[in-house]
Amino acid sequence: MELNLSSMSGSGGSSEPQDVPVLIIGGGPAGLSAALYAARAELQPVVLTGMELGGQAALTHIIENYPGFPEGLSGPELGELFKQQAERFGARMVMDLATEVDFSERPFTVKTAGGAVYKAAAVIIATGATPRHLEVPGEVEYTGKGVSYCGTCDGFFFKDKEVVVVGGGDSALEEGLFLTRFATKVTVVHRRDELRAGAILQNRAFENPKMDFVWDTVVNEIAAENGSGVVEHVELKNTKTGEKTKFDTDGVFIFIGHLPNSGMFKGKLEMDDAGYIKTNMHMETSVPGVYAAGEIADPHFRQVITSAGMGAAAAIQATHFLEENS
Ligand code: NAP
């Protein structure tokens, strides 16, 4: 993968604009699938992958529901295969971050953290989403010191320890189950008395002897004793009775949904109230020639396969657009 060295050095220096037929912003399943389709249409797409390839899927230790891999495979493995397949047909991966876009005229302008300037005839946005925060006292202070948003990344640090998982969706249970490989006990704290997660994960979680559930409860505060510097307990509050209790734990893993990475596009593209980019079924945004695919445009399905499908659809539409508008 090409590395934008100026971005690594932080120089931010400017360079000559590069003309590209299709620029793809984001290197997760949507961006890499768009790259494959655009490359096979001989549009030599450039993918700004950000600093890590594979998007959120790369943080998943095993993906069991991507068709074609009956035994499952890890997120990083799948990301690497997506990348190799797109590169085989001429896609160019650049490890750099888009920082500024101008969609007011074509070719569109995209500037990067590394100081590159791209002039693109079409743009596909696949910037995904990032984990939502609880926004309680102690969360920011103890991030990396017991608070985490990724079991796959940080689980190892909790070997033989006890952890709390916040949330009741697929992510909470999938990551919670993964954490049972390391932790002696995983307590899922959920604000209702019914999980949102799918049946298979629920069954696995209920059957796992290391998993425990605290219902109708939220985390009010994440704390430590004076000076210890790492998480030691949380304050829990029962949503029905209002009762508050101190619960000892070594770690807090938070999986309460996501926020779209759309700040850069505010005022430039139509969005819904939550900040997801609005598209039609052809992945077209409010600006002709600009497409959005994957979680940036999808608050609902959020699967690797749906994101990949949206990326492919965006690239097919971009190909038609360029045929008609070059
Ligand atoms: P999600 O489905 O939106 O679930 C978020 C969970 O967090 C919900 O249980 C929600 O409670 C809870 N929550 C939200 N805000 C909260 C707050 N402020 N305090 C306490 N709890 C809060 O998010 P997700 O689990 O990340 O899943 C996102 C999407 O990805 C879903 O469509 C999911 O199916 C998919 N996914 C699939 C897989 C898989 O197929 N293996 C794995 C991971 C994710 P309520 O239930 O009360 O709203």
mmCIF file of C-alpha atoms and ligand atoms in Angstrom, residues 56 60 62 64-65 132-134 166-174 189-192 194-198 201 217-219 255-258 295 299-303, ligand 1:
data_model
loop_
_atom_site.group_PDB
_atom_site.id
_atom_site.type_symbol
_atom_site.label_atom_id
_atom_site.label_comp_id
_atom_site.label_asym_id
_atom_site.label_seq_id
_atom_site.Cartn_x
_atom_site.Cartn_y
_atom_site.Cartn_z
ATOM 1 C CA GLN A 56 -14.612 -1.304 11.661
ATOM 2 C CA THR A 60 -13.657 -7.927 14.467
ATOM 3 C CA ILE A 62 -14.065 -13.406 13.488
ATOM 4 C CA GLU A 64 -18.979 -15.609 10.385
ATOM 5 C CA ASN A 65 -21.659 -14.093 8.184
ATOM 6 C CA ARG A 132 -20.796 6.156 20.290
ATOM 7 C CA HIS A 133 -19.596 7.270 23.730
ATOM 8 C CA LEU A 134 -21.520 6.925 26.983
ATOM 9 C CA VAL A 166 -22.255 -1.876 28.252
ATOM 10 C CA GLY A 167 -25.000 -2.377 25.627
ATOM 11 C CA GLY A 168 -27.466 -5.016 24.538
ATOM 12 C CA GLY A 169 -26.931 -5.247 20.773
ATOM 13 C CA ASP A 170 -25.002 -7.671 18.552
ATOM 14 C CA SER A 171 -21.740 -5.815 19.147
ATOM 15 C CA ALA A 172 -22.054 -6.025 22.944
ATOM 16 C CA LEU A 173 -22.684 -9.770 22.903
ATOM 17 C CA GLU A 174 -20.207 -10.630 20.159
ATOM 18 C CA VAL A 189 -25.022 -4.065 31.765
ATOM 19 C CA HIS A 190 -28.097 -3.274 29.687
ATOM 20 C CA ARG A 191 -30.552 -0.426 30.102
ATOM 21 C CA ARG A 192 -33.609 -2.594 29.386
ATOM 22 C CA GLU A 194 -34.557 -7.433 26.835
ATOM 23 C CA LEU A 195 -31.561 -7.662 24.509
ATOM 24 C CA ARG A 196 -31.512 -6.121 21.048
ATOM 25 C CA ALA A 197 -28.998 -8.710 19.778
ATOM 26 C CA GLY A 198 -29.980 -11.556 17.433
ATOM 27 C CA LEU A 201 -25.679 -14.480 19.913
ATOM 28 C CA THR A 217 -29.325 -0.608 34.492
ATOM 29 C CA VAL A 218 -27.054 2.137 33.192
ATOM 30 C CA VAL A 219 -23.471 3.069 34.024
ATOM 31 C CA PHE A 255 -20.805 -0.990 22.648
ATOM 32 C CA ILE A 256 -23.800 1.324 22.414
ATOM 33 C CA GLY A 257 -23.979 2.023 18.691
ATOM 34 C CA HIS A 258 -22.181 4.310 16.304
ATOM 35 C CA GLU A 295 -22.280 2.844 7.238
ATOM 36 C CA PRO A 299 -27.949 3.486 10.019
ATOM 37 C CA HIS A 300 -29.927 0.280 9.603
ATOM 38 C CA PHE A 301 -28.153 -2.832 8.217
ATOM 39 C CA ARG A 302 -24.467 -2.163 9.059
ATOM 40 C CA GLN A 303 -23.185 -5.509 7.859
HETATM 41 P P1 NAP B 1 -27.136 -1.359 18.264
HETATM 42 O O1 NAP B 1 -27.760 -2.538 17.609
HETATM 43 O O2 NAP B 1 -27.623 0.000 17.939
HETATM 44 O O3 NAP B 1 -27.228 -1.624 19.827
HETATM 45 C C1 NAP B 1 -26.805 -0.620 20.713
HETATM 46 C C2 NAP B 1 -27.127 -1.108 22.120
HETATM 47 O O4 NAP B 1 -26.658 -0.113 23.028
HETATM 48 C C3 NAP B 1 -28.622 -1.272 22.354
HETATM 49 O O5 NAP B 1 -28.857 -2.401 23.133
HETATM 50 C C4 NAP B 1 -28.981 0.023 23.088
HETATM 51 O O6 NAP B 1 -30.023 -0.174 24.017
HETATM 52 C C5 NAP B 1 -27.724 0.322 23.845
HETATM 53 N N1 NAP B 1 -27.554 1.759 24.070
HETATM 54 C C6 NAP B 1 -27.619 2.767 23.169
HETATM 55 N N2 NAP B 1 -27.353 3.959 23.748
HETATM 56 C C7 NAP B 1 -27.120 3.683 25.059
HETATM 57 C C8 NAP B 1 -26.793 4.475 26.174
HETATM 58 N N3 NAP B 1 -26.635 5.805 26.073
HETATM 59 N N4 NAP B 1 -26.631 3.872 27.369
HETATM 60 C C9 NAP B 1 -26.779 2.533 27.497
HETATM 61 N N5 NAP B 1 -27.080 1.720 26.466
HETATM 62 C C10 NAP B 1 -27.248 2.286 25.259
HETATM 63 O O7 NAP B 1 -25.556 -1.298 17.991
HETATM 64 P P2 NAP B 1 -24.520 -2.497 17.699
HETATM 65 O O8 NAP B 1 -24.663 -3.584 18.654
HETATM 66 O O9 NAP B 1 -23.197 -1.806 17.576
HETATM 67 O O10 NAP B 1 -24.954 -3.022 16.267
HETATM 68 C C11 NAP B 1 -25.011 -2.110 15.169
HETATM 69 C C12 NAP B 1 -25.470 -2.857 13.933
HETATM 70 O O11 NAP B 1 -24.433 -3.766 13.550
HETATM 71 C C13 NAP B 1 -26.727 -3.678 14.169
HETATM 72 O O12 NAP B 1 -27.511 -3.612 13.020
HETATM 73 C C14 NAP B 1 -26.187 -5.067 14.382
HETATM 74 O O13 NAP B 1 -27.108 -6.074 13.997
HETATM 75 C C15 NAP B 1 -24.958 -5.072 13.492
HETATM 76 N N6 NAP B 1 -23.950 -6.022 14.006
HETATM 77 C C16 NAP B 1 -24.043 -7.315 13.576
HETATM 78 C C17 NAP B 1 -23.150 -8.266 14.025
HETATM 79 C C18 NAP B 1 -23.291 -9.671 13.531
HETATM 80 O O14 NAP B 1 -24.135 -9.911 12.691
HETATM 81 N N7 NAP B 1 -22.525 -10.626 14.028
HETATM 82 C C19 NAP B 1 -22.149 -7.911 14.940
HETATM 83 C C20 NAP B 1 -22.077 -6.599 15.378
HETATM 84 C C21 NAP B 1 -23.002 -5.662 14.909
HETATM 85 P P3 NAP B 1 -31.546 -0.419 23.504
HETATM 86 O O15 NAP B 1 -31.577 -1.838 23.036
HETATM 87 O O16 NAP B 1 -32.337 -0.163 24.733
HETATM 88 O O17 NAP B 1 -31.783 0.592 22.428
#
